[in-house]
Coordinates of C-alpha atoms and ligand atoms in Angstrom, one line a residue:
X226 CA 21.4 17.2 -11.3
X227 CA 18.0 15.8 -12.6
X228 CA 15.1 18.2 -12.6
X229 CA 11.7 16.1 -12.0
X230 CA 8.1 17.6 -12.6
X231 CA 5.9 15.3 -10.8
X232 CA 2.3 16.9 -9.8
X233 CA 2.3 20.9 -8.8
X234 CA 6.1 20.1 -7.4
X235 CA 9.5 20.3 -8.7
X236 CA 12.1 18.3 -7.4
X237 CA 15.8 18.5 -8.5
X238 CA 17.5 15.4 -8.0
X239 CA 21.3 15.3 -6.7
X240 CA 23.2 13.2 -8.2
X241 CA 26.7 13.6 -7.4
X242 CA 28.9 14.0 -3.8
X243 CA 29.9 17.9 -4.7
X244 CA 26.2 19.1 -5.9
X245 CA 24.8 17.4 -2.6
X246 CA 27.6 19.3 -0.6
X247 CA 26.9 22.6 -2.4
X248 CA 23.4 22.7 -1.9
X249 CA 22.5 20.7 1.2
X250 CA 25.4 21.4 3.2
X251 CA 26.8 25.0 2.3
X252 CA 23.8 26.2 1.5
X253 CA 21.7 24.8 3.7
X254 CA 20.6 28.0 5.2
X255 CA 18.2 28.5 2.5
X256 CA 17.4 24.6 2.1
X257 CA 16.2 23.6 4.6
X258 CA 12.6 23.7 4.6
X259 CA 9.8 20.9 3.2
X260 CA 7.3 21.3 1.1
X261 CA 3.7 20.8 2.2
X262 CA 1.9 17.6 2.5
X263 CA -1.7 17.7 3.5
X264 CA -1.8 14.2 3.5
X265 CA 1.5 12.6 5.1
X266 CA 2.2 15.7 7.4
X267 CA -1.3 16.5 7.9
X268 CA -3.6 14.5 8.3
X269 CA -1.3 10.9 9.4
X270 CA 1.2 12.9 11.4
X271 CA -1.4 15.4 12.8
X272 CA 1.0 18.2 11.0
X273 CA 3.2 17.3 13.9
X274 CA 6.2 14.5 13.0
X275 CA 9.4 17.5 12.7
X276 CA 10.7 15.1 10.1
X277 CA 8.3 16.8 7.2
X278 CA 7.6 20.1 9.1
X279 CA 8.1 23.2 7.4
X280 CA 11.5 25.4 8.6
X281 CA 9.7 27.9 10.5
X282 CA 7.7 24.9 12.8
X283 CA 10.6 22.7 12.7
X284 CA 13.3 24.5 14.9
X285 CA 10.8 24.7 18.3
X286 CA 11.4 20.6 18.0
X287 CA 14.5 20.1 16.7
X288 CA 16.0 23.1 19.2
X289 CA 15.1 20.4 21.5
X290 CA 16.1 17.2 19.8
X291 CA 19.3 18.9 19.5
X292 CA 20.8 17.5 23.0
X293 CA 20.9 13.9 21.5
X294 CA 23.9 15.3 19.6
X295 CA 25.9 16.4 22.7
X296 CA 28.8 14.4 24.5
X297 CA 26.7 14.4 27.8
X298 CA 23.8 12.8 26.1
X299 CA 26.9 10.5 24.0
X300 CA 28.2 9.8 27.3
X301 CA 25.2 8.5 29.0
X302 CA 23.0 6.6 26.4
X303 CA 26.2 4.8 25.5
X304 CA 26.2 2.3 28.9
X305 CA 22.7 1.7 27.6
X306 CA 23.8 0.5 24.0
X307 CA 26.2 -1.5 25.7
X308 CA 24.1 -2.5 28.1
X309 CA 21.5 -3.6 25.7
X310 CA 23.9 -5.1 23.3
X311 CA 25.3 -7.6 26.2
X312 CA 21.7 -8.8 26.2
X313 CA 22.2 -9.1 21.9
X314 CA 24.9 -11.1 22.5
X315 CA 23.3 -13.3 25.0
X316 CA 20.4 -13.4 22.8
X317 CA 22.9 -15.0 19.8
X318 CA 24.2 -17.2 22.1
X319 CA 20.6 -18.8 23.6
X320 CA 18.8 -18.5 19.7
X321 CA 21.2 -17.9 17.3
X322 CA 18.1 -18.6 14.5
X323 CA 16.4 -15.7 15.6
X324 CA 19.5 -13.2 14.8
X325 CA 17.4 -10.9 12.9
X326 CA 14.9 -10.8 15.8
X327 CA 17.6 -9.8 17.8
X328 CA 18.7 -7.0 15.9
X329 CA 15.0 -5.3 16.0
X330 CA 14.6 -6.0 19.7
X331 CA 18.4 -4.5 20.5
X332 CA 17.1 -1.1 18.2
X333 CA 14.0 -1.1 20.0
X334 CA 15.1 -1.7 23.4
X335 CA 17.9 0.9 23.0
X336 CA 16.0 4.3 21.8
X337 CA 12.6 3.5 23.9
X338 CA 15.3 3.4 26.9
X339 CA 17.0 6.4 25.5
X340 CA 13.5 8.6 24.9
X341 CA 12.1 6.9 28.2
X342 CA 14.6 6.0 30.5
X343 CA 13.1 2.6 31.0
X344 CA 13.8 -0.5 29.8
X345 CA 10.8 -2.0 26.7
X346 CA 8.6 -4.1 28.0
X347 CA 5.6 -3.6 25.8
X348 CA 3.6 -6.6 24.5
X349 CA 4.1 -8.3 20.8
X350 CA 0.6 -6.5 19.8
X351 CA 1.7 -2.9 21.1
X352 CA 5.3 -3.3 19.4
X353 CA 3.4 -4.4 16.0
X354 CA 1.1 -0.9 16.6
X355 CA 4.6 1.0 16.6
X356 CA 6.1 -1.1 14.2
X357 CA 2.8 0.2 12.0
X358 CA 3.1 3.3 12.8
X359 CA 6.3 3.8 10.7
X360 CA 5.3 1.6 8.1
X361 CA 1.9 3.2 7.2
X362 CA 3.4 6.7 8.1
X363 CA 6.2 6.1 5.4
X364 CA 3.7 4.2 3.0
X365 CA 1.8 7.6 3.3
X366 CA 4.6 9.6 1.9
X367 CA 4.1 10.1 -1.8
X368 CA 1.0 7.6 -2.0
X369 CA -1.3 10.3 -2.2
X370 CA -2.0 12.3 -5.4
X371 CA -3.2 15.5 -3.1
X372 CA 1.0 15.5 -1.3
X373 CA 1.4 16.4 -5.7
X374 CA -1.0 19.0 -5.7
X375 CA -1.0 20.5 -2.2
X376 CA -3.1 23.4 -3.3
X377 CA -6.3 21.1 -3.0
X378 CA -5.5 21.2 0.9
X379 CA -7.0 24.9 0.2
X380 CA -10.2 23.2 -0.6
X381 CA -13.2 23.6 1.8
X382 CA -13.3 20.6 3.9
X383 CA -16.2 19.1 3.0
X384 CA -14.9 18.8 -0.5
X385 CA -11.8 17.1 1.1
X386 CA -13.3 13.4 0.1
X387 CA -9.4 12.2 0.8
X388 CA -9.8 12.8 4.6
X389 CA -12.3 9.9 5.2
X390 CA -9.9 7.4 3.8
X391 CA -6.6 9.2 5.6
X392 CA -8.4 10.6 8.7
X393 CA -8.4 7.1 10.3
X394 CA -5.0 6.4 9.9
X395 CA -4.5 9.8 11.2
X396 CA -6.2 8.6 14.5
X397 CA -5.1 5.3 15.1
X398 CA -1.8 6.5 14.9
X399 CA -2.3 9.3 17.6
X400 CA -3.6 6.7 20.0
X401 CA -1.2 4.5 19.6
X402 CA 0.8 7.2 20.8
X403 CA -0.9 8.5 23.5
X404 CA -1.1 4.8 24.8
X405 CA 2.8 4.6 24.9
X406 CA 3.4 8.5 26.1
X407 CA 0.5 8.9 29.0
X408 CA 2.1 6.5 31.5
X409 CA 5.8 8.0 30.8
X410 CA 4.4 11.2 31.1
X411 CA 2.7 11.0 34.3
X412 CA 5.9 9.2 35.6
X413 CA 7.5 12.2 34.9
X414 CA 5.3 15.1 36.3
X415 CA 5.2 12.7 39.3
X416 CA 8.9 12.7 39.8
X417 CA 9.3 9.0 39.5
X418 CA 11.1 8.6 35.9
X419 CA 14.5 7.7 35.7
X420 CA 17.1 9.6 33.4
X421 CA 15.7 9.9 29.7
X422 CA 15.6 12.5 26.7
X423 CA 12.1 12.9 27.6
X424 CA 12.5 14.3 31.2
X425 CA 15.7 16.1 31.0
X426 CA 15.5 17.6 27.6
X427 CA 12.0 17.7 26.4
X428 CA 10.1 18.1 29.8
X429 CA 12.7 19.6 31.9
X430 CA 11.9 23.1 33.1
X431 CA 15.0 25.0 31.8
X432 CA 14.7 23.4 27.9
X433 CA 11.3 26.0 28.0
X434 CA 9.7 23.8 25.2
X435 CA 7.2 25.8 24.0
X436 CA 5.0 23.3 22.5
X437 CA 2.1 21.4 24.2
X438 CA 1.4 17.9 25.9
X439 CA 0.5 16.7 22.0
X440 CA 3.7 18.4 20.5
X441 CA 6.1 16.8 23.0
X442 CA 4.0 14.0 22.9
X443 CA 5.3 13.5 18.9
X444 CA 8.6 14.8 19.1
X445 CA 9.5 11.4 21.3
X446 CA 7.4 9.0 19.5
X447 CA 9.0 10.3 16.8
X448 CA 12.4 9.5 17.7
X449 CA 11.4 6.1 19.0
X450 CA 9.9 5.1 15.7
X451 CA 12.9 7.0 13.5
X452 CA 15.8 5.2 15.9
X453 CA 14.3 1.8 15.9
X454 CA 13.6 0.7 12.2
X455 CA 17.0 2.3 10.6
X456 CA 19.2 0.5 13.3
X457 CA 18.0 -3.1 12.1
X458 CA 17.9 -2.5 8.8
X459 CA 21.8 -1.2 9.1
X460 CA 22.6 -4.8 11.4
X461 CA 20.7 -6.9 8.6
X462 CA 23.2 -5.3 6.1
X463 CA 26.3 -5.6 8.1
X464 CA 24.9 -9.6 8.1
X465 CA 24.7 -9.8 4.3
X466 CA 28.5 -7.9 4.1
X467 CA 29.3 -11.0 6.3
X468 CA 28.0 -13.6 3.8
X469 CA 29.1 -11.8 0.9
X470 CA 32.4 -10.6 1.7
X471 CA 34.3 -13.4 4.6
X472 CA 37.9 -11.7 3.5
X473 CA 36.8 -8.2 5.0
X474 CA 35.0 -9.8 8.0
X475 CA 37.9 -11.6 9.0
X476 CA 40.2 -8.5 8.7
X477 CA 38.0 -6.9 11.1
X478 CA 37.8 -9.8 13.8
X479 CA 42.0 -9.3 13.6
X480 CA 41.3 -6.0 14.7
X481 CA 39.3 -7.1 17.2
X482 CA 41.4 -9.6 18.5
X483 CA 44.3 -7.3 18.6
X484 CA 42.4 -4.7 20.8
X485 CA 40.3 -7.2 23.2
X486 CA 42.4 -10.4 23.0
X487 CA 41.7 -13.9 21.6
X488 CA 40.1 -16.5 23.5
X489 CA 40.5 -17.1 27.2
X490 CA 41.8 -13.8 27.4
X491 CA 39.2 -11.9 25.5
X492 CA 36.7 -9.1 26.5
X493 CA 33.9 -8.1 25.0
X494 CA 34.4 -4.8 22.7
X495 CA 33.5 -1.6 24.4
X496 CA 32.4 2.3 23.0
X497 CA 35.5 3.4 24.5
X498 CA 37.6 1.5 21.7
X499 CA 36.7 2.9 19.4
X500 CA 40.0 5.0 18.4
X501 CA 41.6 1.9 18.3
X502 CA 39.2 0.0 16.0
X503 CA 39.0 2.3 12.8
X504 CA 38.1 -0.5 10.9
X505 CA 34.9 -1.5 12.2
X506 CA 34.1 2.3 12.2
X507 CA 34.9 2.2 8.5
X508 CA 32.4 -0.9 8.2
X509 CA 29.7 0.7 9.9
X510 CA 30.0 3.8 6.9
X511 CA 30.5 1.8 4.0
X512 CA 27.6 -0.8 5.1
X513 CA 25.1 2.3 4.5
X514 CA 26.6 2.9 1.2
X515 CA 27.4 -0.3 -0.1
X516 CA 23.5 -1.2 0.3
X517 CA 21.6 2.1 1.6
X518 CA 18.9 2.1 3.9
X519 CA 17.2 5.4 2.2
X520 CA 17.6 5.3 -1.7
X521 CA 15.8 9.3 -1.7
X522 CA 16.4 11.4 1.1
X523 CA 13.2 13.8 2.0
X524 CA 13.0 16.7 -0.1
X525 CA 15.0 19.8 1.6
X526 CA 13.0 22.9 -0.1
X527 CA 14.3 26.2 -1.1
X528 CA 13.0 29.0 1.1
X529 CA 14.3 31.6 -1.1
X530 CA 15.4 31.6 -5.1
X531 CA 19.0 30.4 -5.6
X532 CA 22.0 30.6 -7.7
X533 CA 24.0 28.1 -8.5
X534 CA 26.4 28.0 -11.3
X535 CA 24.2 29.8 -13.4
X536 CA 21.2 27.8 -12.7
X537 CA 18.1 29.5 -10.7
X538 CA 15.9 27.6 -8.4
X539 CA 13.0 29.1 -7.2
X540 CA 11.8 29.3 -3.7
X541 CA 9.8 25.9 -3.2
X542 CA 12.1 24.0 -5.2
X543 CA 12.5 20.7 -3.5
X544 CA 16.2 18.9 -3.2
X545 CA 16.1 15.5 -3.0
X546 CA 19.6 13.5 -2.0
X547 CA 19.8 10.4 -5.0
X548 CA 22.1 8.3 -2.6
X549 CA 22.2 5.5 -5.0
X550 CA 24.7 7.1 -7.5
X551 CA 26.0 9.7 -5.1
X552 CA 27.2 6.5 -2.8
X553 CA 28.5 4.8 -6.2
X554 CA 30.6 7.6 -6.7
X555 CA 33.4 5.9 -6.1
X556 CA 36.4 3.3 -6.7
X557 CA 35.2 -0.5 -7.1
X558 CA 31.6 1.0 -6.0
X559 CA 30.1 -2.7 -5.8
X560 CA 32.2 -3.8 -3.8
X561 CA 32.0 -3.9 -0.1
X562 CA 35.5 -2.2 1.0
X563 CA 35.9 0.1 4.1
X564 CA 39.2 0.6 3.6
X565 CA 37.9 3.3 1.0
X566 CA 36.9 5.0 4.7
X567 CA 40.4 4.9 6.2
X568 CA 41.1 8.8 5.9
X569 CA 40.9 10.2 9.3
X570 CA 37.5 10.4 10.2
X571 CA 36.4 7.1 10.3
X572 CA 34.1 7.8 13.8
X573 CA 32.8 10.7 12.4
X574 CA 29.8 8.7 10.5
X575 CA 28.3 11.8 8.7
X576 CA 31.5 12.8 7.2
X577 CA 31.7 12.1 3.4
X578 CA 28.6 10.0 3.7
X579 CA 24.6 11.0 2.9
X580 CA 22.6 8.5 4.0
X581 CA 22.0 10.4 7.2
X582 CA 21.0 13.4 5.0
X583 CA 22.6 16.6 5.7
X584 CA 22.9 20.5 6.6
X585 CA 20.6 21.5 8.9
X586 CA 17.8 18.9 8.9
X587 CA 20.7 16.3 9.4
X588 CA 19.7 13.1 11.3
X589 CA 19.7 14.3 14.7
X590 CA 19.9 10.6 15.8
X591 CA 23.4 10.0 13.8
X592 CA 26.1 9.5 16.3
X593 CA 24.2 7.7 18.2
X594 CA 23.3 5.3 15.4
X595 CA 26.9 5.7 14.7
X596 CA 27.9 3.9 18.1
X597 CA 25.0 1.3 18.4
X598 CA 26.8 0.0 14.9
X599 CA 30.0 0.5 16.1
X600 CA 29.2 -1.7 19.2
X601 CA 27.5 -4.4 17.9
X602 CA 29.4 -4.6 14.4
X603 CA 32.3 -5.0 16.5
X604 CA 31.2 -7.6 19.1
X605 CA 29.4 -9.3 15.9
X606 CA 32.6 -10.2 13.9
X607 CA 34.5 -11.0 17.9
X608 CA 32.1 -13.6 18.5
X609 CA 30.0 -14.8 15.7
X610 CA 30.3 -16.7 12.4
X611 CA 28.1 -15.9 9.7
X612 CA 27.2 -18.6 6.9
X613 CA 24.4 -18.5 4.3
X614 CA 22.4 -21.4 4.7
X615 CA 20.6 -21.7 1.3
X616 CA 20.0 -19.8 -1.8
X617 CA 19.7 -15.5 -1.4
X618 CA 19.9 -12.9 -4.0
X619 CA 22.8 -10.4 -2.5
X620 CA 20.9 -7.4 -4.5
X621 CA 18.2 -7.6 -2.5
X622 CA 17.8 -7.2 1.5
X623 CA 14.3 -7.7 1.8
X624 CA 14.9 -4.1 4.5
X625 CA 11.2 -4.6 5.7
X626 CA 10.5 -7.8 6.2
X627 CA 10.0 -8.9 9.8
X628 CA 10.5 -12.4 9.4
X629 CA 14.6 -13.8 8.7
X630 CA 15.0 -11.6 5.6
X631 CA 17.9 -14.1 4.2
X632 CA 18.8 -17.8 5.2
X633 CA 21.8 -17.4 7.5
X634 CA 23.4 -19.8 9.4
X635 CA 25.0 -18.5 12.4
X636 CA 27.1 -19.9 15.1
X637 CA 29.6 -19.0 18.1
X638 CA 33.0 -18.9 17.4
X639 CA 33.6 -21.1 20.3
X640 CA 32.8 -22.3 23.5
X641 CA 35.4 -19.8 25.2
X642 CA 32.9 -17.1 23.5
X643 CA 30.1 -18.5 24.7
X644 CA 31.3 -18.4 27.9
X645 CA 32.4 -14.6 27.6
X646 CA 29.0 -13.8 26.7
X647 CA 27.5 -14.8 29.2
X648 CA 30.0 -13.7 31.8
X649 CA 29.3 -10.5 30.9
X650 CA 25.9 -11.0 30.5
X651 CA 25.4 -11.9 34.0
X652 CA 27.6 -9.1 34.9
X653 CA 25.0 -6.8 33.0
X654 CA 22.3 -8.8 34.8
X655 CA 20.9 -9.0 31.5
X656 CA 21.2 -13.1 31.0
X657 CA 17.9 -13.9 32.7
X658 CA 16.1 -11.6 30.6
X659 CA 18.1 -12.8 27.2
X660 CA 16.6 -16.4 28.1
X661 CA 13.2 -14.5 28.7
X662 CA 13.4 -13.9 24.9
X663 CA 14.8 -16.9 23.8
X664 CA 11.8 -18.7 25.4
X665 CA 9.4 -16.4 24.2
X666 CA 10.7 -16.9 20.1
X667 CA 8.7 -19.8 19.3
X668 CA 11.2 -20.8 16.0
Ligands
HEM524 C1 21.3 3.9 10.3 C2 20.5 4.7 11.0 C3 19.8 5.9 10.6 C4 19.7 6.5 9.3 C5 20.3 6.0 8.0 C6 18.9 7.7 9.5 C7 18.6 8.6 8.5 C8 17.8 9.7 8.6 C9 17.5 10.7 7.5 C10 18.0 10.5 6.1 C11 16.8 11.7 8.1 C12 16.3 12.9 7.3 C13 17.5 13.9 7.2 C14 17.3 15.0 6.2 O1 16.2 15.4 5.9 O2 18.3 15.5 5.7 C15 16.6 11.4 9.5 C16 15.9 12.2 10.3 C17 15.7 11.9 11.7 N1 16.3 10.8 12.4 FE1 17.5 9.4 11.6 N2 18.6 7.8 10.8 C18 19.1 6.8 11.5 C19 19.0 6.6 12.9 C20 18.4 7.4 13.8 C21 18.3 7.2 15.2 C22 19.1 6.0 16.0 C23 17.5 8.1 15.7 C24 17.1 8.4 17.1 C25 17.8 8.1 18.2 C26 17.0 8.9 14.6 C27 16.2 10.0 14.7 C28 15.8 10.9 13.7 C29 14.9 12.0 13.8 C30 14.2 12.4 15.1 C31 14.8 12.6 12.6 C32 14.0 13.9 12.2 C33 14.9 15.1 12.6 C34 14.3 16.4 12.4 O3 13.1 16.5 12.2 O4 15.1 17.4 12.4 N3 17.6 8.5 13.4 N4 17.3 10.2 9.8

C-alpha cells in the first residue's frame, strides 16, 4: 500500500491482489462510499451520475441497476449481443478497414438497445454529443483543483468563480441527455416501448424507484455512456493481442473450430458455448489485464475508521485499486497468456480480476461485458485474420482515439466465411443494415 496526500484528500493506493481483496472486497461494507467532488459530481454530472455518488445516495440507483446482473436480464440482452454482433461480422465482411469503427458501433448499438429496447439510430453529430459526454465527464475527474479541496464547495456561491467555467459543461451535458431520454420516455409512459432496462426495471411500477424524471433520467444515460466506451476499448485490445501474440490466437480458433466446425460445416459461435470454449473466456480476462482499460479504479472511501494489520484509516480515507502492478502480479506478467486463467472460473470475469473494480460498487455492467467479449472474441478469431500493416508501438493502444488506433490489416479467413457471415446475417436480417454502414464509412 502507497499512502498519497494530494490536496485536502488522502488516498491509499493498493498495490497488491490480497490488500485489494482485503479492503475492497471483504471489507467492503465500510468502503464503499466516494469522496465528494463539487466539480465532477456536482456541477458536470448535476450530483447525479451513481458512479461518484456518495453510499448513502448511491443505493436508490444502484438498487435498481442491480437487475442487469440477473440471469433473466443475462438471458434476454444476450440474443441482442448476438444479434448485434451478426451485424459486426457482416460489417468485417463489407469494410474490413473500418474494424475499429465496427467495434464502437457493435458497443453502442448493444447497451442503447439494452437501456432502450430499440435499436441506435441516432445521427453522427448526436453520437459525437454522447461520445463527449464521457470524454469531458471523465476529463473532469481530477482536473479541477476545487475535487482536492472540496471544502471550498462550502463557499458562498458567488465566490464559486469555478462554476462559470464548469457550469456550462454541466448543462450541455444535461441536454444532451434529455434529447436522447424525452422520446424514450414518452414511448414508455405511452405504452409503446419495447422490452428494455429502462421500462421494466427503472420505470416499471413494482421497481418503486424513488427518484424523479431527472434521476432516472441519469441512471440510463449513465449506463449507455459507461457500457459503450469500455466495450471498444476491450475489442481494440483483443486486436492488438492478435497482432502481438498469432501463437495464442491460433490456439483459440482450434477451439473454435472444435466446438462450431471448420469450413462448410461451420456455424457462427453462440453465448450458449461458452462452457465449452474456456479459452476464449480466459482471453477475454487476461486482455483486460495484459493492457487495462482503467490504470486507477475510482476511489472507494472509508465510511468509518478501520483496522487493518495494525494500520488505522480514518473515515474519508479514499482506496484507490493500482491495477497496473496488481494485474502484474503474476507469472510472465508481459506476456499475453490466458492459460494463466484456466482454473475453473474462466466465465466468471470478475473473479481474480480488478479491472471491473470490486465489493459493492462492482461494475454493475460486468457479465454483460463479460459476454459481449466472449461473443465477438470468439467469432473474431473463427473468421478473421489479423495482420499489422505498418509500424505500431505494442505499449501503447491509443484507448481514445476514434480514428484506426493502430495500422491493421484485416482479412476473412475465406470465402466459405464470408459466406457464413452473411448467411447468418441475413438470417438476423441484419445484412441490409451492415451494408447501410459500410456505405455510410467514407474510408
Ligand atoms: C470492459 C468493460 C468494462 C469495464 C472494464 C468496466 C469497469 C468499471 C469500473 C472500474 C467501474 C467502477 C467500479 C468501482 O468503483 O469499484 C464501473 C462502474 C460502472 N459500470 Fe462498468 N465497466 C465495463 C463495462 C460496462 C458495461 C457494458 C456497462 C453497462 C451495460 C457498465 C456500466 C457501469 C455502471 C452503470 C457503473 C456505475 C455503477 C454504480 O454506480 O454502482 N460497465 N465499471
Amino acid at each position: 500500500m502507497t499512502t498519497v496526500h494530494l490536496g485536502a484528500k488522502t488516498w491509499v493506493f493498493l498495490n497488491s491482489k490480497r490488500v485489494v481483496a482485503e479492503i475492497i472486497a471483504k471489507r467492503g461494507s465500510a468502503t464503499n462510499t466516494r469522496s465528494p467532488m463539487p466539480v465532477s459530481s456536482g456541477i458536470v454530472s448535476h450530483d447525479r451520475r451513481s458512479l461518484l455518488m456518495p453510499q448513502d445516495k448511491w443505493a436508490e440507483p444502484r438498487r435498481v441497476m442491480h437487475s442487469l446482473l440477473s440471469g433473466t436480464a443475462l438471458q434476454q440482452y444476450g440474443e441482442w449481443q448476438e444479434t448485434e454482433s451478426t451485424q459486426m461480422m457482416a460489417e468485417y465482411v463489407l469494410k474490413p478497414r473500418a474494424w475499429y469503427r465496427h467495434h464502437y458501433r457493435y458497443a453502442n448499438s448493444v447497451v442503447h438497445r439494452i437501456a432502450f429496447g430499440e435499436r441506435l439510430i441516432k445521427s453522427t453529430k448526436e453520437l459525437e454529443d454522447m461520445q463527449n459526454c464521457v470524454t469531458f465527464f471523465v476529463g473532469s475527474i481530477g482536473t479541477s483543483v476545487i475535487d482536492w479541496f472540496p471544502d471550498l464547495d462550502r463557499l458562498p456561491k458567488f465566490l464559486q468563480v469555478w462554476r462559470y467555467y464548469w457550469k456550462p459543461l454541466g448543462d450541455w451535458n444535461y441536454d444532451v441527455y434529455r434529447s436522447w431520454w424525452d422520446p424514450i420516455r414518452k414511448k414508455v409512459d405511452a405504452g409503446k416501448a419495447g422490452p428494455s432496462f429502462v421500462r421494466d426495471s427503472l420505470l416499471h411500477p413494482e421497481t418503486k424507484y424513488t427518484g424523479n424524471d431527472e434521476n432516472a433520467m441519469y441512471v440510463a444515460l449513465q449506463l449507455i455512456e459507461a457500457g459503450s466506451d469500455t466495450t471498444r476499448e476491450a475489442l481494440n485490445i483483443f486486436v492488438m493481442a492478435a497482432l502481438e501474440h498469432p501463437d495464442v490466437f491460433l490456439k483459440a480458433r482450434a477451439e473454435v473450430d472444435r466446438v462450431c466446425g471448420v469450413g462448410k460445416d461451420a456455424r457462427l459461435p453462440r453465448l450458449s458455448d461458452m462452457e465449452q470454449l474456456n479459452y476464449i473466456c480466459a482471453m477475454a480476462k487476461e486482455l483486460l489485464r495484459w493492457r487495462p482499460i482503467f490504470v486507477l479504479t475510482p476511489d472507494h472511501t472509508a465510511s468509518k475508521d478501520i483496522e487493518f494489520e495494525g494500520y488505522v484509516f480514518p473515515e474519508g480515507t479514499g482506496f484507490v485499486i493500482n491495477e497496473v502492478p496488481v494485474g502484474a502480479e503474476c507469472e510472465r506478467p508481459d506476456d499475453f497468456w490466458p492459460e494463466r486463467w484456466m482454473d475453473g472460473h474462466e466465465t466468471d470475469i470478475a473473479h481474480g480480476l480488478w479491472q471491473f473494480g470490486g465489493g459493492r460498487r462492482i461494475c454493475v455492467g460486468y457479465r454483460l461485458a463479460q459476454r459481449s467479449l466472449f461473443i465477438n472474441i470468439a467469432r473474431l478469431v473463427q473468421c478473421v485474420d489479423f495482420r499489422p500493416a505498418g509500424f505500431y508501438n505494442p505499449k501503447v493502444l491509443n484507448l481514445e482515439a476514434t480514428d484506426e488506433p493502430f495500422p491493421v490489416q484485416v482479412t476473412i479467413r475465406s470465402k466459405e466465411y464470408e459466406e457464413l457471415i452473411f448467411q447468418e446475417a441475413t438470417a438476423a436480417e441484419v445484412l441490409e443494415d451492415a451494408k447501410l454502414v459500410r456505405d455510410n464509412i467514407k474510408l
